[in-house]
Each structure stands twice: as C-alpha cells, then as structure tokens.
Coordinates of C-alpha atoms in Angstrom, one line a residue:
Chain A
M1 CA -19.7 15.2 21.3
P2 CA -22.0 12.8 19.4
A3 CA -22.4 9.3 20.8
I4 CA -23.4 6.6 18.4
T5 CA -24.5 3.0 18.8
F6 CA -23.2 0.0 16.9
I7 CA -25.4 -3.2 17.0
H8 CA -23.3 -6.3 16.3
S9 CA -24.7 -9.1 14.1
N10 CA -25.4 -11.1 17.3
G11 CA -27.7 -8.3 18.5
Q12 CA -25.3 -7.0 21.2
S13 CA -25.0 -3.2 21.1
E14 CA -22.0 -1.0 21.9
R15 CA -22.0 2.7 22.4
V16 CA -19.1 4.8 21.1
E17 CA -18.2 8.4 21.8
A18 CA -17.1 10.2 18.7
S19 CA -15.3 13.5 18.3
E20 CA -16.9 16.3 16.3
G21 CA -16.1 15.8 12.6
E22 CA -14.7 12.3 13.0
S23 CA -16.1 9.5 10.8
A24 CA -18.1 6.7 12.3
M25 CA -15.4 4.3 11.1
L26 CA -12.7 6.2 12.9
A27 CA -14.8 6.5 16.1
A28 CA -15.3 2.7 16.0
T29 CA -11.7 1.7 15.3
R30 CA -10.3 4.2 17.8
S31 CA -12.5 2.7 20.5
G32 CA -11.4 -0.8 19.6
L33 CA -14.8 -2.0 18.3
D34 CA -14.8 -5.3 16.5
G35 CA -16.7 -5.6 13.3
I36 CA -15.3 -2.6 11.5
L37 CA -12.1 -3.5 9.6
A38 CA -11.3 -0.4 7.6
E39 CA -8.4 -1.9 5.8
C40 CA -7.8 1.2 3.7
G41 CA -7.9 3.5 6.7
G42 CA -10.8 5.6 5.6
N43 CA -9.9 6.4 2.0
A44 CA -13.1 4.8 0.5
M45 CA -11.2 2.1 -1.3
C46 CA -11.8 -1.2 0.4
A47 CA -15.5 -1.6 1.5
T48 CA -14.5 -3.2 4.8
C49 CA -16.3 -0.7 7.1
H50 CA -19.7 -1.6 5.8
V51 CA -22.7 -0.7 8.0
Y52 CA -26.5 -0.9 7.8
V53 CA -27.9 2.5 8.8
D54 CA -31.0 2.4 11.1
E55 CA -34.0 3.3 9.0
A56 CA -34.9 6.3 11.2
W57 CA -31.5 7.9 10.4
L58 CA -31.1 6.9 6.7
E59 CA -32.7 10.0 5.2
R60 CA -30.7 12.3 7.5
L61 CA -27.3 11.2 6.3
P62 CA -25.7 13.1 3.4
A63 CA -26.2 11.4 0.0
M64 CA -23.4 9.0 -1.1
E65 CA -21.0 9.8 -3.9
D66 CA -20.5 7.5 -6.9
G67 CA -17.3 6.0 -5.5
E68 CA -19.0 4.8 -2.3
D69 CA -22.0 3.5 -4.3
A70 CA -19.7 1.4 -6.6
L71 CA -17.7 0.0 -3.6
L72 CA -20.9 -1.1 -1.9
D73 CA -21.5 -3.5 -4.8
G74 CA -18.4 -5.3 -3.6
T75 CA -19.1 -5.7 0.1
A76 CA -18.5 -9.2 1.6
A77 CA -22.0 -9.2 3.3
E78 CA -25.2 -8.6 1.3
R79 CA -25.7 -5.0 0.2
R80 CA -29.1 -3.6 1.3
A81 CA -30.9 -0.3 0.7
N82 CA -29.5 1.1 3.9
S83 CA -25.9 0.0 3.3
R84 CA -23.2 2.7 3.7
L85 CA -19.5 2.8 4.3
S86 CA -18.9 4.2 7.8
C87 CA -15.8 6.0 6.7
Q88 CA -18.0 8.3 4.7
I89 CA -20.3 9.1 7.6
K90 CA -18.9 12.3 9.2
L91 CA -20.3 12.8 12.7
S92 CA -21.4 16.1 14.2
G93 CA -23.8 16.9 17.1
E94 CA -26.9 16.3 14.9
F95 CA -25.9 12.6 14.7
D96 CA -26.0 12.1 18.4
G97 CA -27.8 8.8 19.0
L98 CA -27.2 7.5 15.5
V99 CA -27.7 3.7 15.2
L100 CA -25.5 1.6 12.9
R101 CA -25.9 -2.2 12.5
L102 CA -22.9 -4.3 11.6
P103 CA -22.9 -7.0 8.9
E104 CA -21.8 -10.6 9.7
R105 CA -18.6 -10.1 7.8
Q106 CA -16.4 -7.4 6.2
V107 CA -14.1 -9.7 4.1
Chain B
M1 CA 26.5 5.8 9.5
T2 CA 25.9 8.5 12.0
A3 CA 22.6 10.1 12.3
T4 CA 23.3 13.1 14.3
A5 CA 21.4 16.3 13.9
S6 CA 23.9 19.2 13.4
S7 CA 23.5 22.1 15.8
A8 CA 23.1 24.4 12.8
Y9 CA 19.5 25.0 12.1
A10 CA 18.2 26.4 8.8
G11 CA 16.7 29.3 10.7
N12 CA 13.2 27.9 10.2
G13 CA 13.3 25.4 13.0
V14 CA 14.3 22.5 10.9
P15 CA 17.2 20.3 12.0
H16 CA 19.7 19.3 9.3
L17 CA 20.8 15.7 9.1
R18 CA 23.6 14.2 7.2
V19 CA 22.2 10.8 6.5
D20 CA 21.8 9.2 3.1
P21 CA 18.5 7.2 3.0
F22 CA 19.5 5.8 -0.4
A23 CA 22.9 4.4 0.6
M24 CA 23.6 0.7 0.8
D25 CA 24.5 0.7 4.5
F26 CA 21.2 2.4 5.2
F27 CA 19.2 -0.2 3.2
A28 CA 21.0 -3.0 5.1
D29 CA 19.6 -1.7 8.4
P30 CA 17.4 1.4 8.1
F31 CA 15.8 1.2 11.6
P32 CA 18.3 3.1 13.7
T33 CA 18.3 6.0 11.1
H34 CA 14.5 5.9 11.0
E35 CA 14.4 6.4 14.7
A36 CA 17.0 9.2 14.5
L37 CA 14.9 10.9 11.7
R38 CA 11.7 10.7 13.8
E39 CA 13.4 11.9 17.0
A40 CA 15.2 14.8 15.3
G41 CA 11.9 16.7 14.8
P42 CA 8.6 16.6 13.0
V43 CA 10.3 17.9 9.8
V44 CA 14.0 17.5 9.0
Y45 CA 16.3 18.6 6.2
L46 CA 18.6 16.1 4.5
D47 CA 21.8 17.8 3.4
T48 CA 22.9 14.8 1.2
W49 CA 20.1 15.4 -1.3
N50 CA 18.8 18.9 -0.3
V51 CA 15.3 17.7 0.5
Y52 CA 12.9 18.0 3.4
G53 CA 11.9 14.8 5.2
V54 CA 9.1 13.6 7.4
A55 CA 9.4 10.4 9.4
R56 CA 6.7 10.7 12.1
Y57 CA 3.3 9.2 11.5
A58 CA 1.3 12.5 11.9
E59 CA 3.4 14.4 9.4
V60 CA 3.6 11.6 6.9
Y61 CA -0.2 11.3 7.1
A62 CA -0.6 15.1 6.8
V63 CA 1.6 15.3 3.7
L64 CA -0.2 12.4 2.0
N65 CA -3.6 13.9 2.7
D66 CA -2.9 17.4 1.4
P67 CA -2.2 16.8 -2.3
A68 CA -3.0 20.5 -3.2
T69 CA 0.1 21.6 -1.2
F70 CA 2.2 18.5 -1.6
C71 CA 1.8 17.7 -5.3
S72 CA 2.6 14.6 -7.3
S73 CA 2.7 16.1 -10.8
R74 CA 6.3 17.2 -10.3
G75 CA 7.3 13.6 -9.7
V76 CA 7.1 11.4 -6.7
G77 CA 10.9 10.7 -6.8
L78 CA 13.8 13.1 -6.2
S79 CA 13.7 14.4 -9.7
D80 CA 11.6 17.6 -10.1
F81 CA 9.7 17.4 -13.3
A82 CA 9.5 21.2 -13.4
R83 CA 13.3 21.3 -13.7
E84 CA 14.3 18.0 -15.2
K85 CA 13.0 15.9 -18.1
P86 CA 11.4 12.7 -16.6
W87 CA 13.2 9.5 -17.6
R88 CA 10.0 8.1 -19.1
P89 CA 6.6 9.8 -20.0
P90 CA 5.0 10.6 -16.6
S91 CA 2.4 8.3 -15.1
L92 CA -1.2 9.5 -15.7
I93 CA -2.2 8.5 -12.2
L94 CA 0.9 8.4 -9.9
E95 CA 2.5 11.5 -11.2
A96 CA -0.7 13.5 -11.7
D97 CA -2.8 15.9 -9.5
P98 CA -6.5 16.6 -9.5
P99 CA -8.5 17.2 -11.5
A100 CA -6.6 15.1 -14.1
H101 CA -5.8 12.5 -11.6
S102 CA -9.4 12.0 -10.5
R103 CA -10.5 10.8 -13.9
T104 CA -7.7 8.2 -14.5
R105 CA -7.9 7.1 -10.8
A106 CA -11.6 6.4 -11.2
V107 CA -10.9 4.1 -14.1
L108 CA -8.2 2.0 -12.3
S109 CA -10.4 1.9 -9.1
R110 CA -13.2 0.4 -11.1
V111 CA -10.9 -2.2 -12.8
L112 CA -9.5 -3.3 -9.5
S113 CA -12.6 -2.9 -7.3
P114 CA -13.9 -5.2 -4.5
T115 CA -16.5 -6.5 -7.0
V116 CA -13.7 -7.6 -9.4
M117 CA -11.8 -9.2 -6.5
K118 CA -14.8 -11.4 -5.8
Q119 CA -14.6 -12.6 -9.4
V120 CA -10.9 -13.5 -9.3
R121 CA -10.7 -14.8 -5.8
D122 CA -11.2 -18.5 -6.5
R123 CA -8.6 -18.4 -9.2
F124 CA -6.1 -16.7 -7.0
A125 CA -6.8 -19.1 -4.1
A126 CA -6.4 -22.2 -6.4
A127 CA -3.1 -20.9 -7.6
A128 CA -1.9 -20.5 -4.0
E129 CA -2.8 -24.1 -3.2
A130 CA -1.0 -25.3 -6.3
R131 CA 2.1 -23.3 -5.3
V132 CA 2.0 -24.8 -1.8
D133 CA 1.7 -28.3 -3.4
A134 CA 4.9 -27.6 -5.4
L135 CA 6.7 -26.3 -2.3
L136 CA 5.7 -29.4 -0.2
E137 CA 7.2 -31.5 -2.9
K138 CA 10.5 -29.6 -2.6
R139 CA 10.6 -29.1 1.2
S140 CA 13.7 -27.0 0.9
F141 CA 13.6 -24.0 -1.4
D142 CA 14.2 -20.2 -1.8
A143 CA 11.2 -18.5 -0.3
I144 CA 11.8 -15.5 -2.5
E145 CA 12.2 -17.0 -6.0
D146 CA 10.0 -20.1 -5.4
L147 CA 7.3 -18.5 -3.4
A148 CA 7.2 -14.7 -3.2
E149 CA 8.0 -14.3 -6.9
A150 CA 6.6 -17.5 -8.3
Y151 CA 3.1 -17.1 -6.8
P152 CA 2.4 -13.5 -8.1
L153 CA 4.0 -14.4 -11.5
S154 CA 1.6 -17.4 -11.7
I155 CA -1.5 -15.2 -11.5
F156 CA -1.0 -11.5 -12.0
P157 CA 0.3 -11.5 -15.6
D158 CA -2.6 -13.8 -16.6
A159 CA -5.1 -11.6 -14.7
L160 CA -3.7 -8.6 -16.6
G161 CA -4.0 -10.5 -19.9
L162 CA -0.3 -10.6 -21.0
K163 CA 0.9 -13.0 -23.6
P164 CA 3.3 -15.7 -22.3
E165 CA 6.4 -14.4 -24.2
G166 CA 8.7 -11.9 -22.6
R167 CA 7.4 -12.0 -19.1
E168 CA 11.0 -12.2 -17.8
H169 CA 11.0 -8.4 -18.4
L170 CA 8.3 -7.7 -15.8
L171 CA 10.4 -7.8 -12.6
P172 CA 13.4 -6.0 -14.0
Y173 CA 11.1 -3.2 -15.3
A174 CA 9.4 -2.8 -12.0
S175 CA 12.8 -2.8 -10.2
L176 CA 13.9 0.0 -12.6
V177 CA 10.8 2.1 -12.0
F178 CA 11.3 1.9 -8.2
N179 CA 15.0 2.6 -8.5
A180 CA 14.3 5.6 -10.6
F181 CA 12.4 7.4 -7.8
G182 CA 15.7 7.6 -6.0
P183 CA 18.6 10.1 -6.4
P184 CA 21.1 9.8 -9.2
N185 CA 23.1 7.1 -7.4
V186 CA 24.6 3.9 -8.9
L187 CA 21.3 2.0 -8.4
R188 CA 19.4 4.5 -10.4
Q189 CA 22.0 5.2 -13.1
E190 CA 22.6 1.5 -13.8
A191 CA 18.9 0.7 -13.9
I192 CA 18.3 3.4 -16.4
E193 CA 21.3 2.5 -18.5
R194 CA 19.9 -1.1 -18.8
S195 CA 16.3 0.0 -19.3
A196 CA 15.9 0.0 -23.1
P197 CA 14.8 -3.7 -23.7
H198 CA 12.5 -3.7 -20.7
Q199 CA 10.8 -0.4 -21.7
A200 CA 10.4 -1.7 -25.2
Y201 CA 8.7 -4.9 -23.9
I202 CA 6.4 -2.9 -21.6
S203 CA 5.2 -0.3 -24.1
E204 CA 4.4 -3.2 -26.6
Q205 CA 2.4 -5.1 -24.0
C206 CA 0.3 -2.0 -23.1
Q207 CA -1.2 -1.9 -26.6
R208 CA -4.8 -3.1 -26.8
E209 CA -4.2 -5.8 -29.4
N210 CA -1.6 -7.5 -27.1
L211 CA -4.0 -7.8 -24.1
T212 CA -6.3 -10.8 -23.7
P213 CA -10.0 -10.0 -23.6
G214 CA -11.4 -10.0 -20.0
G215 CA -8.1 -9.2 -18.3
F216 CA -7.4 -6.0 -16.3
G217 CA -5.6 -4.5 -19.3
A218 CA -8.4 -5.1 -21.7
C219 CA -10.8 -3.6 -19.1
I220 CA -8.8 -0.4 -19.0
H221 CA -8.9 -0.2 -22.8
A222 CA -12.7 -0.8 -22.7
R223 CA -13.1 2.5 -20.9
V224 CA -11.9 4.3 -24.0
D225 CA -15.1 3.1 -25.7
E226 CA -17.1 4.6 -22.9
G227 CA -15.4 7.9 -23.4
E228 CA -13.8 8.0 -20.0
I229 CA -10.2 8.0 -21.2
T230 CA -8.6 8.5 -24.6
A231 CA -7.0 5.8 -26.8
A232 CA -3.7 7.5 -26.1
E233 CA -4.2 7.3 -22.3
A234 CA -5.1 3.7 -22.0
P235 CA -1.7 2.2 -22.7
L236 CA -0.1 4.4 -20.0
L237 CA -2.7 3.3 -17.5
V238 CA -1.9 -0.3 -18.3
R239 CA 1.7 0.6 -17.8
S240 CA 0.8 1.6 -14.2
L241 CA -0.3 -1.9 -13.4
L242 CA 2.8 -3.3 -15.0
S243 CA 5.0 -0.9 -13.0
A244 CA 3.4 -1.3 -9.6
G245 CA 1.4 -4.5 -9.6
L246 CA 4.1 -7.2 -9.4
D247 CA 7.3 -6.3 -7.6
T248 CA 5.3 -4.7 -4.7
T249 CA 3.3 -7.9 -4.1
V250 CA 6.5 -10.0 -4.4
N251 CA 8.0 -7.9 -1.7
G252 CA 4.8 -7.9 0.4
I253 CA 4.5 -11.7 0.3
G254 CA 8.2 -12.0 0.8
A255 CA 8.0 -9.8 3.9
A256 CA 5.1 -11.8 5.3
V257 CA 6.9 -15.2 4.9
Y258 CA 10.1 -13.7 6.3
C259 CA 8.1 -12.5 9.4
L260 CA 6.3 -15.8 9.9
A261 CA 9.7 -17.7 9.6
R262 CA 11.4 -15.3 12.1
F263 CA 8.5 -15.2 14.6
P264 CA 7.3 -18.9 15.0
D265 CA 4.9 -17.8 17.8
Q266 CA 3.0 -15.7 15.3
F267 CA 3.0 -18.6 12.7
A268 CA 1.7 -20.9 15.4
K269 CA -1.1 -18.3 16.1
L270 CA -1.9 -18.2 12.4
R271 CA -2.0 -22.0 12.2
G272 CA -4.4 -22.0 15.1
D273 CA -6.7 -19.5 13.3
P274 CA -6.1 -19.3 9.5
T275 CA -8.7 -16.6 9.3
L276 CA -6.0 -14.3 10.6
A277 CA -4.1 -14.7 7.3
R278 CA -5.4 -11.4 5.9
N279 CA -4.3 -9.4 8.9
A280 CA -1.0 -11.3 9.1
F281 CA -0.3 -10.0 5.6
E282 CA -1.4 -6.5 6.4
E283 CA 0.8 -6.4 9.6
A284 CA 3.8 -7.6 7.5
V285 CA 3.1 -4.6 5.2
R286 CA 3.2 -2.3 8.2
F287 CA 6.2 -4.0 9.8
E288 CA 8.4 -4.2 6.7
S289 CA 6.9 -1.5 4.5
P290 CA 7.8 -3.0 1.1
V291 CA 7.5 0.5 -0.4
Q292 CA 9.7 2.6 1.9
T293 CA 9.5 6.1 0.6
F294 CA 7.9 8.5 -1.8
F295 CA 8.4 12.2 -2.5
R296 CA 6.1 15.1 -2.9
T297 CA 6.8 18.7 -4.1
T298 CA 5.4 21.8 -2.4
T299 CA 3.2 24.0 -4.5
R300 CA 3.4 26.9 -2.1
E301 CA 5.2 28.0 1.0
V302 CA 3.7 25.9 3.8
E303 CA 4.0 25.6 7.6
L304 CA 4.1 22.0 8.8
S305 CA 4.2 21.3 12.5
G306 CA 6.0 24.6 13.1
A307 CA 8.5 24.2 10.2
R308 CA 8.4 26.5 7.2
I309 CA 8.9 24.8 3.9
P310 CA 9.3 27.1 0.8
E311 CA 7.5 26.6 -2.5
G312 CA 9.1 24.1 -5.0
E313 CA 10.8 21.9 -2.4
K314 CA 10.9 18.1 -2.5
V315 CA 9.6 16.4 0.7
L316 CA 10.6 12.8 1.3
M317 CA 8.0 10.8 3.2
F318 CA 9.4 7.9 5.2
L319 CA 6.4 5.5 5.1
A320 CA 8.4 2.8 6.9
A321 CA 9.4 5.1 9.7
A322 CA 5.8 6.3 10.1
N323 CA 4.6 2.7 10.3
R324 CA 6.9 2.2 13.4
D325 CA 6.3 5.5 15.0
P326 CA 5.8 4.9 18.8
R327 CA 3.6 8.0 18.8
R328 CA 1.1 6.1 16.8
W329 CA 1.8 2.4 17.4
D330 CA 2.0 0.3 20.6
Q331 CA 5.2 -1.9 20.5
P332 CA 5.9 -0.8 16.9
D333 CA 8.9 -3.1 16.5
S334 CA 6.8 -6.2 17.2
Y335 CA 5.2 -8.3 14.4
D336 CA 1.7 -9.0 15.8
I337 CA -0.8 -10.7 13.5
T338 CA -3.7 -9.7 15.8
R339 CA -2.8 -6.0 15.7
R340 CA -5.3 -3.4 14.5
T341 CA -3.5 -2.4 11.4
S342 CA -6.0 0.1 10.0
G343 CA -4.3 3.4 9.4
H344 CA -0.8 2.2 8.5
V345 CA 0.7 4.0 5.5
G346 CA 2.3 1.0 3.8
F347 CA -0.1 1.5 0.9
G348 CA 0.1 5.3 1.3
S349 CA -3.0 7.3 2.2
G350 CA -5.3 9.8 0.6
I351 CA -6.1 10.2 -3.1
H352 CA -2.9 8.4 -4.3
M353 CA -3.2 5.4 -1.9
C354 CA -2.3 2.2 -3.7
V355 CA -5.0 1.5 -6.3
G356 CA -4.0 -2.1 -6.3
Q357 CA -4.2 -2.7 -2.6
L358 CA -7.1 -5.1 -2.9
V359 CA -5.1 -7.3 -5.3
A360 CA -2.2 -7.3 -2.9
R361 CA -4.4 -8.2 0.1
L362 CA -6.1 -10.9 -1.9
E363 CA -2.8 -12.5 -3.0
G364 CA -1.4 -12.2 0.5
E365 CA -4.4 -13.6 2.2
V366 CA -4.9 -16.7 0.1
M367 CA -1.2 -17.5 0.1
L368 CA -0.8 -17.1 3.9
S369 CA -4.1 -19.0 4.4
A370 CA -2.8 -22.0 2.4
L371 CA 0.6 -21.9 4.3
A372 CA -1.2 -21.8 7.6
R373 CA -3.5 -24.8 6.8
R374 CA -0.9 -27.0 5.2
I375 CA 2.5 -26.3 6.7
A376 CA 3.6 -27.0 10.3
T377 CA 6.9 -25.2 10.4
I378 CA 9.0 -22.8 8.3
E379 CA 12.7 -22.8 9.3
I380 CA 15.3 -20.4 7.9
T381 CA 18.2 -22.6 6.8
G382 CA 20.7 -20.1 5.4
E383 CA 21.7 -16.4 5.6
P384 CA 18.9 -14.3 4.0
K385 CA 20.3 -12.0 1.3
R386 CA 18.9 -8.5 0.9
R387 CA 18.0 -7.0 -2.4
F388 CA 18.8 -3.3 -2.8
N389 CA 16.5 -0.8 -4.4
N390 CA 16.0 2.9 -3.9
T391 CA 12.3 2.5 -3.0
L392 CA 11.5 -1.2 -2.3
R393 CA 12.6 -3.2 0.7
G394 CA 12.8 -6.9 0.3
L395 CA 15.0 -9.9 0.2
D396 CA 16.9 -11.4 -2.8
S397 CA 16.9 -14.9 -1.3
L398 CA 15.6 -16.6 1.8
P399 CA 16.6 -20.3 2.1
V400 CA 13.9 -22.2 4.1
T401 CA 12.8 -25.8 4.9
I402 CA 9.2 -26.5 5.6
T403 CA 7.4 -29.5 7.2
P404 CA 3.9 -30.5 6.2
A405 CA 1.0 -30.1 8.7

C-alpha cells in the first residue's frame, strides 16, 4: 500500500495511506484531509483537487491528458509547471513516498 | 403507497416492487419509498414500468461509471430509442455514447470551463447582490418565483446570449424536457401536447444569428470554425444548455433556500462563516437532489451485484436515494453545510456528469453568500407548494419573510 505525503500551504505535512489503484484525491478525501475539495468527485471537471507535485516526483508521473491541462488553466490558485489534478494521479506501489504540496485555495 | 417487495423473485435474484416512482403521491414524499427501494436489494425490478432499478450509492455509481454497458444513446428516459421514435431529435451529448459523445462533450466542457467561470464570476455575483437588494425591499415574497427563478433568469439567458424576446418559453421548455424522460403518464403526455410553441422558440434561438457574440451560445458556434463540430451540430449543442441550464439551477437554488429556511441552525452557521456558501449549496444538491433520476439501457447481459440483467433493458438510477444511502453517508437525512459532499451523485458521475456543474455552483455560491452576509433570518410564512415533474424535484412556491442583517 503506497503512503503519500501532503504538505499544506502553512508547511504542515500529513501522511495518507492509499489503496493500490486509488487516486491521490480519493486517498486524501477518504482520510478527511483538508485542502482537497474535489467538488466533481474525481471526474476531471472542476479543478478543485489541485496539487503541486514535488520536483523529485514530477517526471515519474504519467503525462497529463488535454482535459486536465485545460482545467489547470482555471485553478483558483496560481498554476505552476508542477501543477496537477490529484484525481488524475493513480497510486500504485511505485509512488510510495510521493510528496504533493497543497495550494492556498481550491475555489 | 405500499413499497413491499413481493415474495416472487424473477429467478435471477432480483426482488420485484410494485411502486410507481413517477406517481404524484410518490413525488409528494419520495423518501420512504427510496428507503424501501434501497433495502429491497442492490438491484430491483419495478413492475409498474418493467424496468430495473438501482437505489443504493454503490450500484448507482457503478452504472453511471460503466457507459459501455449502461448506454445513453438509447435514451436516458424510459423511452427506448431503439424501439420508439424520440419525441425530439436526440441530444448530441446527453443521449450519445463514446466516441461521438467525447467530441461534443469536449466542446461544452471548454465553453463552461473553470477559466470561463472566472470571467463571469463578478457579473454573477453583482446580479446576486442586486437580487438581494430587491428582496430586502420586499421583505415578504415567494422564494421560488422572486429568488430561485428570478436570479438565474437575470443572468443565464444573458450569459448564453439570448435576445430579450420570448424568454418566457425557457422554463416551460425545460420542464417539458425533464417531464419527457418519464413514462407516458399525464405529466409527460400533457407536456408534449403543449410543446409546439416552446420547441419553435428554442430551435429559433439555437441558430447562430440569434446569439449575441461572446455568449456561451456564440462560443459553441465558434467551434464550427475550428472544425471541432459541424454547422448542423452547433444548434443542437446550444439546445442542451437551454434544456438543462436553467430549470436545474432554479431547483438547486430553491432547494438551498428551502433547506436554510427549514434549518435555522445551518443558516446561523452560514452567517457565521459565509465562505461555507459554496458547500451549503452543494449539500443542498445532495440533500434534495433536484435531478432525481435518469435511465440507462444495457448493451449486453450484465451481472450487477449478483443480479443478472439481460441486454436491452432499461435501468432506472435513483440519484436522490443514492445521495441518502446510509451505506455511504453519515446521518444522510441531515442537512449539514460542513459535510464533505465530494462524491454525491446529484450532478451524476462519470462521462455524462453535468457539464454545467460549474455554472450551477457559481450561481449557488454567490447567491447564498449574499444571503448569508445581508440577511439575519428567513422565516417560512405559508405552506410550501410542491411542483410536480417526472425528473425534477422542487417547489412551486415558498412564501417567506426575511429580516436584514
């Protein structure tokens, strides 16, 4: 089971246990983490599960599709080069230790 | 109405129920029947209309997220387009499957994207403030006509780019569309019998020359120039916004106001922290589920939670029942504006999930935020009257009196 770390915008970090194949968004909301809204429930439609992927991990994530790319232009917080939607990050054992930073706001 | 499962099983483990989820007495109080449907089993069979039904969260979610097995192209109402001529030309997005659906969906997703919402946000918020100004003048009013209808009517038709004349057809047309998903009952028959003038208005407004530049409608037509859709497809995609973009938000906002008026502790909480407005609206969508049901049609024989459903069968998804399934939600019958609402199926789920959900949330958020900041109390001063529709749940009138903050 992969465990991932979310770092809140105030610097506090929170470790979340994820199930194999689950998205980072679902792992976060299931464990009650604040800072991920996921209004659309993981359907890549709302851009409210925005995260900044730790540079060390960025290249290891699968490339984003056009839909996610377009949605990231509409995030509430600034879009950066390492911005992703956490509902599109499917977790498996190889992502054990993944670090995701949370933006200041999702809406 | 009794909601007893008969002892006779179909032989495939599916309990038969004799409830009519499109009857007036059901609409008046659907909750006991929703519970009976959920508790009867993961999949049920409704003898009244000869359809399968799912009312638990897990099965509703599963059906919504398997569009290859549970298709939309044979209609998302009771009528099976493979056997019966649709009452209007099918929607290119709602009543379509991949790959055709993927192309049209991408166009509407882009027209109603988070980026576009940022652009219209200030305008929508200013209109909400103006509406609350008018309501504070009145003090006593009908929260449906003067708020839940008046606010979306003051922004959405303009945002779409409709001309001022003829807008009185918008709500009757939407009501017709949602009644038509139901069975051939009085609601559906009467709606279709009276449909001609509304349909004529709608098809006229969908034409490129009748849509103001810069509006959502014109933006859809602009995709023709990019080669993403054909000139013949664009008006039908505009029609989707006219069908599903207004009555739904009317009922969503109506639901939210009805909740806040009924549960003063929640309104007090919202007044204490108006940033909860967006979630208060979202929770109202879960709690009341303005869109109650949709159908799918099986493309093959399928086993769902132990039940075998043959090919070509209609499956009725009770979105509202799933949104109050105790297997998924803590205290499902409580309206709680701090609830984690992510995952509710009030907007559906999967590839057909409401493409206008961001418009709905924006309207709901800015209106509830304005109410929270400027109003101290909302009191219901008369018997609320329910409006009956085969798919939509909402009120016809809600007399209230407000006091300023």
